[in-house]
Amino acid sequence: QFLARLRYIDGLELDVPLDWIAVSPDGSVIKRASSDVAAAVEEPSELGSSGTLRYSEDLPTAASEDLEKADYPLLRLMQAGAPTAELCARIRDLYDRPRGVGMLAVTAAFRVGLTTGPPAIQRACMEALCSFCRGGPEDAALARSLANSALLSGLRELPLTPQQAANIRRAEALSEVQRYKLLALAASQDPKWSAVW
C-alpha cells in the first residue's frame, strides 16, 4: 500500500493512503485512477525524514480505518512526546464520556500509534497501558481495553522495556490470557529494539 506523509500545521505527522491526497504540495490538483498510483512511484522505498512516500506491505489494513476514528488530540500528544500523565488524562477523559462514545477513539488512536508510529509513539502507548495496569480497580476496565487494542492491532512483536514487561507480568487488572499474549509478543521482539529503548 502506498502512503503519503501529511505534516499538519501543528506538527502532527501521519502516513495516509496515497489515494486520500487530492492536492499536491505545490497546490495543483491530482487527478488519477487508482491504477495510476503504482505508476506514480518508480521505486518503493522507506519514508525518509524529508520523503513523502513509502511502500509498506506490513501495514495492517485496518490502520486507515482506525486513523479516521482516532482521537486527533491524543495522536498529537503521542507524537509531541507528551508526559505519560497527559496521555493518561486524555485517555481517561475520553473513556469517561457517556455511553462509551470516547472509547472507540482511544482504541483506534492506540492501534494507529502502535502499528504506524515510530518507536517514541509506540513507547508512549505501552507506557500508558502500564500506567493504567498499575492504577487500581478504577482503571482495570480501561487497562483491559488498551491491552485488547494492542493484541488486536496485528503487531507480530510488541516493544516492551524490561520494566514494562514486569508491570504487565504483575498486572492484576489484566486477565491471565492478556498477560500471556502481551508477554509472548514482547518475547518475540526484534533485538533492534534494545538499542532504541
PDB file of C-alpha atoms in Angstrom:
ATOM      1  CA  GLN A   1       0.000   0.000   0.000  1.00  0.00           C
ATOM      2  CA  PHE A   2       1.405   3.401  -0.966  1.00  0.00           C
ATOM      3  CA  LEU A   3       1.323   6.062   1.697  1.00  0.00           C
ATOM      4  CA  ALA A   4       1.845   9.797   1.803  1.00  0.00           C
ATOM      5  CA  ARG A   5       3.114  11.564   4.892  1.00  0.00           C
ATOM      6  CA  LEU A   6       0.970  14.522   5.877  1.00  0.00           C
ATOM      7  CA  ARG A   7       2.544  17.155   8.081  1.00  0.00           C
ATOM      8  CA  TYR A   8      -0.098  19.324   9.742  1.00  0.00           C
ATOM      9  CA  ILE A   9       0.474  22.915  10.768  1.00  0.00           C
ATOM     10  CA  ASP A  10       0.606  21.971  14.459  1.00  0.00           C
ATOM     11  CA  GLY A  11       3.369  19.434  13.790  1.00  0.00           C
ATOM     12  CA  LEU A  12       1.406  16.163  13.718  1.00  0.00           C
ATOM     13  CA  GLU A  13       2.697  13.816  11.034  1.00  0.00           C
ATOM     14  CA  LEU A  14       0.572  10.940   9.762  1.00  0.00           C
ATOM     15  CA  ASP A  15       1.010   8.386   6.988  1.00  0.00           C
ATOM     16  CA  VAL A  16      -2.211   8.103   4.979  1.00  0.00           C
ATOM     17  CA  PRO A  17      -3.120   6.163   1.823  1.00  0.00           C
ATOM     18  CA  LEU A  18      -1.914   7.993  -1.281  1.00  0.00           C
ATOM     19  CA  ASP A  19      -5.359   7.977  -2.830  1.00  0.00           C
ATOM     20  CA  TRP A  20      -6.591  10.214   0.014  1.00  0.00           C
ATOM     21  CA  ILE A  21      -4.434  13.027  -1.365  1.00  0.00           C
ATOM     22  CA  ALA A  22      -6.246  15.339  -3.781  1.00  0.00           C
ATOM     23  CA  VAL A  23      -3.820  18.282  -3.937  1.00  0.00           C
ATOM     24  CA  SER A  24      -0.039  18.122  -4.302  1.00  0.00           C
ATOM     25  CA  PRO A  25       2.280  20.244  -2.115  1.00  0.00           C
ATOM     26  CA  ASP A  26       2.605  22.813  -4.931  1.00  0.00           C
ATOM     27  CA  GLY A  27      -1.191  23.313  -4.925  1.00  0.00           C
ATOM     28  CA  SER A  28      -2.033  21.508  -8.167  1.00  0.00           C
ATOM     29  CA  VAL A  29      -4.987  19.132  -8.192  1.00  0.00           C
ATOM     30  CA  ILE A  30      -4.048  15.476  -8.545  1.00  0.00           C
ATOM     31  CA  LYS A  31      -6.239  13.510 -10.936  1.00  0.00           C
ATOM     32  CA  ARG A  32      -5.521   9.817 -11.250  1.00  0.00           C
ATOM     33  CA  ALA A  33      -7.194   6.477 -11.386  1.00  0.00           C
ATOM     34  CA  SER A  34      -6.345   4.070  -8.590  1.00  0.00           C
ATOM     35  CA  SER A  35      -4.331   2.038 -11.118  1.00  0.00           C
ATOM     36  CA  ASP A  36      -2.100   5.072 -11.728  1.00  0.00           C
ATOM     37  CA  VAL A  37      -0.880   5.137  -8.127  1.00  0.00           C
ATOM     38  CA  ALA A  38       1.649   2.362  -8.746  1.00  0.00           C
ATOM     39  CA  ALA A  39       2.998   4.190 -11.810  1.00  0.00           C
ATOM     40  CA  ALA A  40       3.475   7.387  -9.796  1.00  0.00           C
ATOM     41  CA  VAL A  41       6.229   5.803  -7.720  1.00  0.00           C
ATOM     42  CA  GLU A  42       9.192   4.480  -9.669  1.00  0.00           C
ATOM     43  CA  GLU A  43      10.788   2.550  -6.848  1.00  0.00           C
ATOM     44  CA  PRO A  44       9.269   1.686  -3.471  1.00  0.00           C
ATOM     45  CA  SER A  45      11.402   2.958  -0.623  1.00  0.00           C
ATOM     46  CA  GLU A  46      11.163   3.632   3.069  1.00  0.00           C
ATOM     47  CA  LEU A  47       9.995   7.063   4.080  1.00  0.00           C
ATOM     48  CA  GLY A  48      12.943   9.274   4.894  1.00  0.00           C
ATOM     49  CA  SER A  49      12.923  12.342   7.083  1.00  0.00           C
ATOM     50  CA  SER A  50      12.240  14.524   4.053  1.00  0.00           C
ATOM     51  CA  GLY A  51      10.420  11.992   1.857  1.00  0.00           C
ATOM     52  CA  THR A  52       6.715  11.838   1.286  1.00  0.00           C
ATOM     53  CA  LEU A  53       6.078   8.308   0.042  1.00  0.00           C
ATOM     54  CA  ARG A  54       6.790   4.892   1.346  1.00  0.00           C
ATOM     55  CA  TYR A  55       5.679   1.397   0.467  1.00  0.00           C
ATOM     56  CA  SER A  56       4.556  -0.766   3.338  1.00  0.00           C
ATOM     57  CA  GLU A  57       3.456  -4.354   2.904  1.00  0.00           C
ATOM     58  CA  ASP A  58       3.055  -4.995   6.607  1.00  0.00           C
ATOM     59  CA  LEU A  59       0.836  -2.027   7.466  1.00  0.00           C
ATOM     60  CA  PRO A  60      -2.416  -3.509   8.789  1.00  0.00           C
ATOM     61  CA  THR A  61      -5.381  -2.825   6.506  1.00  0.00           C
ATOM     62  CA  ALA A  62      -7.362  -1.568   9.494  1.00  0.00           C
ATOM     63  CA  ALA A  63      -4.879   1.284  10.046  1.00  0.00           C
ATOM     64  CA  SER A  64      -6.605   3.642   7.600  1.00  0.00           C
ATOM     65  CA  GLU A  65      -9.993   2.910   9.190  1.00  0.00           C
ATOM     66  CA  ASP A  66      -8.521   3.451  12.643  1.00  0.00           C
ATOM     67  CA  LEU A  67      -6.991   6.743  11.524  1.00  0.00           C
ATOM     68  CA  GLU A  68     -10.452   8.083  10.678  1.00  0.00           C
ATOM     69  CA  LYS A  69     -11.815   7.072  14.096  1.00  0.00           C
ATOM     70  CA  ALA A  70      -8.783   8.020  16.205  1.00  0.00           C
ATOM     71  CA  ASP A  71      -8.812  10.967  18.578  1.00  0.00           C
ATOM     72  CA  TYR A  72      -6.665  13.657  16.947  1.00  0.00           C
ATOM     73  CA  PRO A  73      -5.605  15.408  20.183  1.00  0.00           C
ATOM     74  CA  LEU A  74      -4.490  12.057  21.608  1.00  0.00           C
ATOM     75  CA  LEU A  75      -2.433  11.297  18.485  1.00  0.00           C
ATOM     76  CA  ARG A  76      -0.943  14.789  18.721  1.00  0.00           C
ATOM     77  CA  LEU A  77       0.038  14.236  22.367  1.00  0.00           C
ATOM     78  CA  MET A  78       1.687  10.925  21.431  1.00  0.00           C
ATOM     79  CA  GLN A  79       3.677  12.496  18.635  1.00  0.00           C
ATOM     80  CA  ALA A  80       4.687  15.514  20.678  1.00  0.00           C
ATOM     81  CA  GLY A  81       6.226  13.223  23.288  1.00  0.00           C
ATOM     82  CA  ALA A  82       3.859  14.446  25.986  1.00  0.00           C
ATOM     83  CA  PRO A  83       4.367  13.074  29.500  1.00  0.00           C
ATOM     84  CA  THR A  84       2.546   9.842  30.273  1.00  0.00           C
ATOM     85  CA  ALA A  85       0.346  11.697  32.764  1.00  0.00           C
ATOM     86  CA  GLU A  86      -1.011  13.922  29.964  1.00  0.00           C
ATOM     87  CA  LEU A  87      -1.670  10.940  27.702  1.00  0.00           C
ATOM     88  CA  CYS A  88      -3.444   9.114  30.505  1.00  0.00           C
ATOM     89  CA  ALA A  89      -5.513  12.202  31.360  1.00  0.00           C
ATOM     90  CA  ARG A  90      -6.706  12.469  27.746  1.00  0.00           C
ATOM     91  CA  ILE A  91      -7.425   8.730  27.585  1.00  0.00           C
ATOM     92  CA  ARG A  92      -9.314   8.908  30.898  1.00  0.00           C
ATOM     93  CA  ASP A  93     -11.315  11.932  29.680  1.00  0.00           C
ATOM     94  CA  LEU A  94     -12.377  10.057  26.531  1.00  0.00           C
ATOM     95  CA  TYR A  95     -13.089   6.857  28.436  1.00  0.00           C
ATOM     96  CA  ASP A  96     -15.350   8.666  30.924  1.00  0.00           C
ATOM     97  CA  ARG A  97     -17.654  10.056  28.229  1.00  0.00           C
ATOM     98  CA  PRO A  98     -21.266   8.844  28.421  1.00  0.00           C
ATOM     99  CA  ARG A  99     -22.197   5.513  26.838  1.00  0.00           C
ATOM    100  CA  GLY A 100     -18.560   4.755  25.970  1.00  0.00           C
ATOM    101  CA  VAL A 101     -18.529   7.059  22.933  1.00  0.00           C
ATOM    102  CA  GLY A 102     -14.908   8.070  23.539  1.00  0.00           C
ATOM    103  CA  MET A 103     -13.509   4.552  23.885  1.00  0.00           C
ATOM    104  CA  LEU A 104     -13.597   3.896  20.131  1.00  0.00           C
ATOM    105  CA  ALA A 105     -11.431   6.979  19.575  1.00  0.00           C
ATOM    106  CA  VAL A 106      -8.993   5.802  22.275  1.00  0.00           C
ATOM    107  CA  THR A 107      -8.590   2.270  20.954  1.00  0.00           C
ATOM    108  CA  ALA A 108      -8.286   3.500  17.358  1.00  0.00           C
ATOM    109  CA  ALA A 109      -5.577   6.018  18.329  1.00  0.00           C
ATOM    110  CA  PHE A 110      -3.804   3.348  20.348  1.00  0.00           C
ATOM    111  CA  ARG A 111      -3.755   0.950  17.378  1.00  0.00           C
ATOM    112  CA  VAL A 112      -2.626   3.690  14.981  1.00  0.00           C
ATOM    113  CA  GLY A 113       0.186   4.621  17.371  1.00  0.00           C
ATOM    114  CA  LEU A 114       1.351   1.023  17.719  1.00  0.00           C
ATOM    115  CA  THR A 115       1.080  -0.001  14.066  1.00  0.00           C
ATOM    116  CA  THR A 116       2.226   3.094  12.187  1.00  0.00           C
ATOM    117  CA  GLY A 117       4.042   5.193  14.764  1.00  0.00           C
ATOM    118  CA  PRO A 118       7.780   5.492  15.281  1.00  0.00           C
ATOM    119  CA  PRO A 119       9.367   3.931  18.391  1.00  0.00           C
ATOM    120  CA  ALA A 120       8.691   7.025  20.516  1.00  0.00           C
ATOM    121  CA  ILE A 121       4.929   6.753  19.918  1.00  0.00           C
ATOM    122  CA  GLN A 122       4.954   3.001  20.477  1.00  0.00           C
ATOM    123  CA  ARG A 123       6.824   3.599  23.722  1.00  0.00           C
ATOM    124  CA  ALA A 124       4.199   6.157  24.789  1.00  0.00           C
ATOM    125  CA  CYS A 125       1.356   3.725  24.046  1.00  0.00           C
ATOM    126  CA  MET A 126       2.926   0.940  26.088  1.00  0.00           C
ATOM    127  CA  GLU A 127       3.769   3.273  28.966  1.00  0.00           C
ATOM    128  CA  ALA A 128       0.142   4.450  29.069  1.00  0.00           C
ATOM    129  CA  LEU A 129      -1.023   0.826  29.172  1.00  0.00           C
ATOM    130  CA  CYS A 130       1.364   0.097  32.040  1.00  0.00           C
ATOM    131  CA  SER A 131       0.177   3.179  33.931  1.00  0.00           C
ATOM    132  CA  PHE A 132      -3.423   2.018  33.774  1.00  0.00           C
ATOM    133  CA  CYS A 133      -2.357  -1.504  34.773  1.00  0.00           C
ATOM    134  CA  ARG A 134      -0.838  -0.010  37.949  1.00  0.00           C
ATOM    135  CA  GLY A 135      -3.830   2.262  38.530  1.00  0.00           C
ATOM    136  CA  GLY A 136      -6.029   0.003  40.606  1.00  0.00           C
ATOM    137  CA  PRO A 137      -9.609  -1.230  40.278  1.00  0.00           C
ATOM    138  CA  GLU A 138     -10.966   2.017  38.805  1.00  0.00           C
ATOM    139  CA  ASP A 139      -8.568   1.688  35.849  1.00  0.00           C
ATOM    140  CA  ALA A 140      -8.897  -2.073  35.334  1.00  0.00           C
ATOM    141  CA  ALA A 141     -11.511  -1.963  32.553  1.00  0.00           C
ATOM    142  CA  LEU A 142      -9.566   0.709  30.706  1.00  0.00           C
ATOM    143  CA  ALA A 143      -6.324  -1.275  31.024  1.00  0.00           C
ATOM    144  CA  ARG A 144      -8.053  -4.361  29.617  1.00  0.00           C
ATOM    145  CA  SER A 145      -9.422  -2.348  26.672  1.00  0.00           C
ATOM    146  CA  LEU A 146      -5.972  -0.957  25.847  1.00  0.00           C
ATOM    147  CA  ALA A 147      -4.437  -4.425  26.150  1.00  0.00           C
ATOM    148  CA  ASN A 148      -7.038  -5.788  23.741  1.00  0.00           C
ATOM    149  CA  SER A 149      -6.249  -2.948  21.321  1.00  0.00           C
ATOM    150  CA  ALA A 150      -2.575  -3.876  21.415  1.00  0.00           C
ATOM    151  CA  LEU A 151      -3.346  -7.570  20.917  1.00  0.00           C
ATOM    152  CA  LEU A 152      -5.758  -6.915  18.052  1.00  0.00           C
ATOM    153  CA  SER A 153      -3.511  -4.372  16.323  1.00  0.00           C
ATOM    154  CA  GLY A 154      -1.866  -7.012  14.158  1.00  0.00           C
ATOM    155  CA  LEU A 155       1.630  -6.464  15.539  1.00  0.00           C
ATOM    156  CA  ARG A 156       3.874  -9.508  15.390  1.00  0.00           C
ATOM    157  CA  GLU A 157       6.133  -8.144  18.096  1.00  0.00           C
ATOM    158  CA  LEU A 158       5.453  -5.759  20.926  1.00  0.00           C
ATOM    159  CA  PRO A 159       8.180  -3.359  22.019  1.00  0.00           C
ATOM    160  CA  LEU A 160       8.374  -3.501  25.804  1.00  0.00           C
ATOM    161  CA  THR A 161      11.120  -2.379  28.112  1.00  0.00           C
ATOM    162  CA  PRO A 162      12.043  -4.831  30.905  1.00  0.00           C
ATOM    163  CA  GLN A 163      10.234  -2.594  33.407  1.00  0.00           C
ATOM    164  CA  GLN A 164       7.081  -2.510  31.263  1.00  0.00           C
ATOM    165  CA  ALA A 165       7.206  -6.301  30.853  1.00  0.00           C
ATOM    166  CA  ALA A 166       7.473  -6.646  34.649  1.00  0.00           C
ATOM    167  CA  ASN A 167       4.474  -4.316  35.104  1.00  0.00           C
ATOM    168  CA  ILE A 168       2.388  -6.386  32.692  1.00  0.00           C
ATOM    169  CA  ARG A 169       3.509  -9.656  34.320  1.00  0.00           C
ATOM    170  CA  ARG A 170       2.231  -8.375  37.701  1.00  0.00           C
ATOM    171  CA  ALA A 171      -0.858  -6.544  36.376  1.00  0.00           C
ATOM    172  CA  GLU A 172      -3.896  -7.771  38.268  1.00  0.00           C
ATOM    173  CA  ALA A 173      -6.099  -5.631  36.011  1.00  0.00           C
ATOM    174  CA  LEU A 174      -5.326  -7.847  33.015  1.00  0.00           C
ATOM    175  CA  SER A 175      -6.587 -11.359  32.505  1.00  0.00           C
ATOM    176  CA  GLU A 176      -4.130 -14.230  32.539  1.00  0.00           C
ATOM    177  CA  VAL A 177      -4.609 -14.670  28.782  1.00  0.00           C
ATOM    178  CA  GLN A 178      -3.900 -10.974  28.107  1.00  0.00           C
ATOM    179  CA  ARG A 179      -0.733 -11.064  30.211  1.00  0.00           C
ATOM    180  CA  TYR A 180       0.460 -14.236  28.496  1.00  0.00           C
ATOM    181  CA  LYS A 181      -0.179 -12.921  24.973  1.00  0.00           C
ATOM    182  CA  LEU A 182       1.350  -9.481  25.605  1.00  0.00           C
ATOM    183  CA  LEU A 183       4.482 -11.029  27.103  1.00  0.00           C
ATOM    184  CA  ALA A 184       4.688 -13.561  24.241  1.00  0.00           C
ATOM    185  CA  LEU A 185       4.638 -10.690  21.730  1.00  0.00           C
ATOM    186  CA  ALA A 186       7.292  -8.885  23.760  1.00  0.00           C
ATOM    187  CA  ALA A 187       9.482 -12.003  23.849  1.00  0.00           C
ATOM    188  CA  SER A 188       9.403 -12.179  20.048  1.00  0.00           C
ATOM    189  CA  GLN A 189      10.558  -8.594  19.574  1.00  0.00           C
ATOM    190  CA  ASP A 190      13.435  -7.828  17.268  1.00  0.00           C
ATOM    191  CA  PRO A 191      16.790  -7.219  19.028  1.00  0.00           C
ATOM    192  CA  LYS A 192      16.933  -3.811  17.307  1.00  0.00           C
ATOM    193  CA  TRP A 193      14.535  -2.525  19.979  1.00  0.00           C
ATOM    194  CA  SER A 194      17.163  -2.854  22.656  1.00  0.00           C
ATOM    195  CA  ALA A 195      19.116  -0.050  21.019  1.00  0.00           C
ATOM    196  CA  VAL A 196      16.026   2.160  20.724  1.00  0.00           C
ATOM    197  CA  TRP A 197      14.571   1.536  24.194  1.00  0.00           C
TER     198      TRP A 197
END
